Amino acid sequence: MRQTQVMNAYLMLGPEGMTPMTVSLSPTELTTTPSDGTPETYLVPGFVDQHIHGAFGIDFMSANPSEMGDMADGLREKGYEFFLPTTVTASAEAVLRSADALDHPMAPGFHLEGPFISQTYPGAQPPEYILDPPASGSIWDRVFDHPKLRLITMAPELPGAIPLISRLDARGVLVNYGHTNATYSELEAAFGAGLSGATHTFNAMRPLHHREAGAVGFALTQSSIDCELIYDRVHVSTNAARLLVQCKSKEHLVAISDATMAAGLKEGTKLSMWGHDVVVGPGDVRLAGNGALAGSTITLANAFKNLSEDFGIEAATWACSLNARRRLKLPAPKLWLEIAPDFTVVNSFSLA
């Protein structure tokens, strides 16, 4: 059993931000007292990723329980405490197979991305499976009522979307808009029905225009919307991310990896993913046919470092460790990460 360790650290405790503390980490609890000394390090809660399709050559939609265990082990080494395995646009039968097989303590449920998305903004989602939300009485009811469903990404402008948002919100499923061509007014209606988040803000959504603020404009101006951000500096530029950070309060920016099975694989690796041929590039993965981005190759450890460098470690900690935890109503941290001056994870402490 690990012995109690004592350190001076900047500890992220919540609204008060990074606070100098003397921290005692026993095998079962973390205790703190105010410190007058100079902290040696940073200590932040474990990462929570609400949007991740796969990693290390493993994809949620095709993985067996053993492979999901391997993926979770790899993510734990990167500093993850929890993650939501995320589907891709597919048939209800394929989604149910993956959801029914999901059984891991690090995965409190799954994120349904698609198939109820816009044909205008499919991204790398397989277009042949894109649907409008069905009326009740279809096989999709088993997905909507699945006990492991925690979050859905959908296009709220589609026929039947508003009743589905209300239905899911009523039973506690979080609803994000994404892969959407929705106007600002359409998003206002969806927000009234229970919409609460934006999926990979800026990517695969109706852009900001000065005559019609669109999906991006709604994310920037609706203060309570929780905005996902893929901050690999590829999907979203630093200046665009700065706009989001300046418009949103620190409690409403949610870093995600949107990682695919390509995360952790060598540059130049070619593979088949979601019916597409893709190539792993320098910090990204793209469709071989047209070069479109197909998810990311980062983990939240990379996002944390990038956010810390560009916007400060407090913003990074809210985005990577606290905000998705709050959204998903997850327990208080049992995993604590020691962060080096260069904002990399150098150690982790797991509490029983």
XYZ file of C-alpha atoms in Angstrom:
352
model
C 0.000 0.000 0.000
C 1.240 3.480 -0.869
C 2.546 5.470 2.086
C 1.177 8.891 2.999
C 2.912 11.585 0.970
C 3.161 15.235 1.975
C 3.929 18.034 -0.484
C 3.575 21.765 -0.943
C 1.433 22.289 -4.023
C -0.806 24.700 -5.822
C -4.067 22.815 -5.353
C -7.145 23.356 -7.501
C -9.968 23.403 -4.960
C -12.769 25.060 -6.886
C -13.939 28.670 -7.270
C -11.002 30.018 -5.279
C -8.637 28.682 -7.952
C -5.078 27.541 -7.471
C -4.262 27.861 -3.782
C -0.915 27.176 -2.047
C -1.485 24.233 0.290
C 0.383 21.643 2.274
C -1.208 18.486 0.962
C -1.237 15.121 2.692
C -2.147 12.210 0.440
C -2.877 9.011 2.330
C -4.078 5.842 0.588
C -7.673 6.846 1.359
C -7.939 10.636 1.573
C -6.509 14.019 0.683
C -6.202 16.575 3.450
C -4.932 20.139 3.200
C -3.736 23.010 5.325
C -2.838 26.518 4.108
C 0.831 26.836 3.208
C 3.169 29.786 3.604
C 5.906 28.022 1.674
C 6.601 28.129 -2.031
C 4.677 25.313 -3.734
C 6.812 22.730 -5.492
C 4.207 21.559 -7.973
C 0.550 21.668 -9.077
C -2.069 19.122 -8.009
C -5.302 18.790 -10.010
C -8.171 16.265 -10.130
C -8.132 13.457 -12.675
C -9.333 14.217 -16.201
C -12.917 13.603 -17.351
C -13.477 13.226 -21.109
C -17.130 13.274 -22.189
C -16.337 12.767 -25.882
C -13.882 10.070 -26.954
C -14.417 7.475 -29.685
C -11.334 5.372 -29.098
C -7.572 5.284 -28.685
C -4.530 3.033 -29.086
C -6.012 1.218 -32.097
C -9.300 0.505 -30.281
C -12.716 1.864 -31.304
C -15.719 1.811 -28.961
C -18.097 0.656 -31.699
C -16.122 -2.505 -32.423
C -14.334 -3.182 -29.134
C -14.994 -6.144 -26.866
C -14.906 -5.730 -23.060
C -11.252 -6.787 -22.897
C -10.253 -4.189 -25.482
C -12.248 -1.513 -23.652
C -10.325 -2.484 -20.529
C -7.055 -2.025 -22.403
C -8.210 1.362 -23.640
C -9.200 2.415 -20.110
C -5.831 1.303 -18.765
C -4.064 3.401 -21.383
C -6.192 6.426 -20.593
C -5.580 5.985 -16.878
C -1.860 6.287 -17.582
C -2.618 9.622 -19.270
C -4.404 10.930 -16.164
C -8.018 9.987 -16.883
C -10.443 9.294 -14.052
C -13.611 8.974 -16.167
C -14.589 8.998 -19.830
C -17.720 8.573 -21.951
C -17.090 6.196 -24.861
C -18.720 7.870 -27.832
C -20.564 6.289 -30.736
C -20.383 7.221 -34.369
C -23.401 7.554 -36.669
C -24.566 3.967 -37.101
C -27.586 1.697 -36.921
C -29.519 1.286 -33.682
C -28.461 -2.356 -33.567
C -24.766 -1.396 -33.705
C -25.210 1.234 -30.999
C -27.033 -1.215 -28.748
C -24.326 -3.863 -29.149
C -21.707 -1.393 -27.958
C -23.847 0.051 -25.169
C -24.904 -3.352 -23.831
C -21.279 -4.527 -23.711
C -20.025 -1.427 -21.882
C -18.995 -2.350 -18.357
C -16.034 -0.513 -16.856
C -15.788 1.610 -13.697
C -14.056 4.436 -15.568
C -16.960 4.648 -18.050
C -20.142 5.787 -16.263
C -22.089 5.643 -19.519
C -21.846 6.477 -23.198
C -22.228 9.487 -25.472
C -24.486 9.015 -28.510
C -23.105 11.129 -31.362
C -25.438 10.813 -34.319
C -27.250 9.584 -36.280
C -29.655 12.521 -35.810
C -27.386 15.101 -37.420
C -27.326 17.418 -40.405
C -26.445 16.165 -43.861
C -24.808 19.577 -44.343
C -22.279 19.076 -41.535
C -21.549 15.349 -41.292
C -17.820 15.712 -40.680
C -16.399 12.183 -40.762
C -19.704 10.607 -39.686
C -20.899 7.914 -42.135
C -23.581 9.735 -44.180
C -25.488 6.589 -45.095
C -26.719 6.201 -41.501
C -27.852 9.802 -40.902
C -31.513 9.950 -39.851
C -34.180 12.326 -38.646
C -35.291 11.585 -35.074
C -37.894 8.811 -35.249
C -41.357 8.837 -33.766
C -41.896 6.666 -30.712
C -42.325 2.975 -31.313
C -39.016 2.366 -33.115
C -35.951 0.370 -32.124
C -34.311 3.677 -31.199
C -36.519 3.780 -28.095
C -34.217 1.134 -26.646
C -31.286 3.513 -27.158
C -33.099 6.570 -25.794
C -34.142 4.623 -22.693
C -30.837 2.816 -22.238
C -29.636 3.156 -18.630
C -26.079 3.895 -19.777
C -26.993 6.783 -22.093
C -25.614 9.967 -20.489
C -25.198 12.434 -23.370
C -26.429 12.841 -26.944
C -25.212 15.051 -29.783
C -27.877 15.934 -32.327
C -29.009 18.604 -34.793
C -31.980 20.375 -33.193
C -33.320 21.778 -36.471
C -34.356 18.316 -37.684
C -38.019 17.286 -37.736
C -38.895 15.617 -34.435
C -35.829 16.945 -32.621
C -37.601 19.172 -30.078
C -39.825 16.401 -28.660
C -36.787 14.126 -28.422
C -34.796 16.794 -26.564
C -37.645 17.196 -24.070
C -37.949 13.435 -23.635
C -34.246 12.931 -22.966
C -33.920 15.975 -20.721
C -36.845 14.753 -18.614
C -34.971 11.587 -17.750
C -31.651 13.288 -17.090
C -29.812 12.699 -20.366
C -27.664 15.677 -21.373
C -28.379 17.069 -24.845
C -25.732 18.812 -26.959
C -26.118 20.361 -30.372
C -23.541 19.454 -32.978
C -23.119 18.490 -36.632
C -25.859 21.059 -37.125
C -27.072 23.732 -39.492
C -29.399 25.209 -36.868
C -30.079 28.930 -36.816
C -29.852 30.987 -33.645
C -33.664 31.014 -33.282
C -33.879 27.235 -33.772
C -31.315 26.812 -30.997
C -33.290 29.118 -28.728
C -36.279 26.788 -29.134
C -34.125 23.742 -28.433
C -32.638 25.429 -25.372
C -36.144 25.951 -24.046
C -36.770 22.216 -24.484
C -33.688 21.197 -22.468
C -30.637 21.603 -24.698
C -27.600 22.370 -22.517
C -24.366 21.991 -24.492
C -22.462 22.469 -27.743
C -20.417 19.641 -29.231
C -16.880 20.440 -30.465
C -17.652 24.154 -30.698
C -16.770 25.742 -34.070
C -16.397 22.340 -35.764
C -19.215 20.897 -37.889
C -21.769 23.596 -37.130
C -23.364 26.642 -38.739
C -20.788 29.435 -38.437
C -21.084 32.935 -37.024
C -22.426 35.518 -39.451
C -23.212 39.132 -38.688
C -26.795 38.773 -39.987
C -27.465 35.315 -38.565
C -25.342 34.408 -35.545
C -25.893 30.696 -36.075
C -24.742 27.797 -33.938
C -21.382 29.368 -33.130
C -23.036 32.616 -32.116
C -25.424 30.786 -29.801
C -22.505 29.033 -28.079
C -20.722 32.333 -27.560
C -23.694 34.312 -26.254
C -25.841 31.858 -24.276
C -24.046 31.974 -20.948
C -25.233 28.649 -19.514
C -24.386 26.510 -22.554
C -21.491 24.145 -21.823
C -19.143 24.362 -24.798
C -16.937 21.452 -25.814
C -13.560 22.353 -27.299
C -11.054 20.123 -29.093
C -7.904 22.026 -28.249
C -5.260 20.294 -30.301
C -4.622 23.643 -32.080
C -5.646 21.881 -35.313
C -9.426 21.648 -35.025
C -9.598 25.151 -33.544
C -6.984 27.898 -33.835
C -5.609 29.617 -30.763
C -7.331 32.877 -31.672
C -10.720 31.215 -32.126
C -10.247 29.388 -28.823
C -9.369 32.712 -27.194
C -12.689 34.123 -28.404
C -14.501 31.198 -26.764
C -12.533 31.500 -23.526
C -13.255 35.226 -23.328
C -16.983 34.765 -24.013
C -17.615 31.852 -21.644
C -17.255 31.692 -17.891
C -14.636 29.224 -16.673
C -17.380 26.823 -15.518
C -18.765 26.341 -19.038
C -15.738 25.373 -21.139
C -15.424 21.591 -21.480
C -12.248 20.213 -23.022
C -12.677 17.012 -24.979
C -10.301 14.856 -26.931
C -12.737 13.616 -29.613
C -9.980 11.013 -29.914
C -10.341 8.142 -32.341
C -8.641 4.777 -32.531
C -5.791 6.666 -34.229
C -4.784 8.326 -30.941
C -1.474 6.891 -29.815
C -0.584 5.457 -33.240
C 2.461 6.470 -35.290
C 2.311 9.217 -37.888
C 1.746 7.735 -41.333
C -0.315 4.809 -40.054
C -3.125 3.947 -42.473
C -6.278 2.309 -41.197
C -9.976 1.852 -41.843
C -12.253 3.724 -39.472
C -16.059 4.088 -39.637
C -16.043 2.892 -43.236
C -13.393 5.430 -44.272
C -9.740 5.039 -45.151
C -7.804 7.422 -42.890
C -4.198 8.440 -42.351
C -2.588 9.469 -39.082
C -0.852 12.808 -39.557
C 1.293 15.079 -37.390
C -1.151 15.583 -34.533
C -4.296 14.720 -36.497
C -6.116 12.008 -38.432
C -7.686 12.752 -41.808
C -9.801 11.058 -44.448
C -7.527 9.670 -47.122
C -9.914 10.740 -49.886
C -10.369 14.451 -49.198
C -8.163 15.319 -46.244
C -11.075 16.194 -43.943
C -10.408 15.928 -40.223
C -11.704 12.668 -38.758
C -11.601 13.213 -35.029
C -8.355 13.813 -33.196
C -5.276 11.967 -32.009
C -4.904 13.758 -28.674
C -5.900 12.833 -25.152
C -6.935 15.270 -22.434
C -3.325 15.248 -21.238
C -2.426 17.040 -24.486
C -5.422 19.378 -24.245
C -4.512 20.216 -20.647
C -0.961 21.153 -21.638
C -2.118 23.256 -24.606
C -4.780 25.075 -22.593
C -2.364 25.710 -19.721
C 0.241 27.177 -22.068
C -2.240 29.449 -23.857
C -4.848 30.334 -21.222
C -3.435 29.320 -17.833
C -3.558 26.225 -15.678
C -6.744 27.265 -13.882
C -8.678 27.434 -17.156
C -7.178 24.084 -18.148
C -8.202 22.460 -14.876
C -11.788 23.689 -15.065
C -11.996 22.465 -18.669
C -10.287 19.086 -18.277
C -11.086 18.012 -14.714
C -14.075 19.834 -13.249
C -16.725 20.892 -15.744
C -17.590 17.539 -17.319
C -17.477 16.044 -13.814
C -20.114 18.572 -12.742
C -22.232 18.048 -15.869
C -22.260 14.280 -15.449
C -22.785 14.466 -11.662
C -19.736 12.318 -11.014
C -18.274 11.790 -7.538
C -15.571 13.894 -5.939
C -12.092 13.166 -7.299
C -10.360 9.972 -6.235
C -7.524 10.498 -8.713
C -5.129 13.433 -8.274
C -2.482 14.411 -10.795
C 0.864 16.013 -10.111
C 1.622 18.529 -12.855
C 5.142 19.633 -13.760
C 6.115 23.239 -14.606
C 5.803 22.353 -18.297
C 2.177 21.259 -17.633
C 2.742 17.551 -18.203
C 1.440 14.865 -15.863
C 4.390 13.460 -13.903
C 2.628 11.442 -11.188
C -0.802 10.325 -10.083
C -2.308 9.445 -6.726
C -5.343 7.193 -6.501
C -7.439 7.255 -3.339
C -9.291 4.149 -2.221
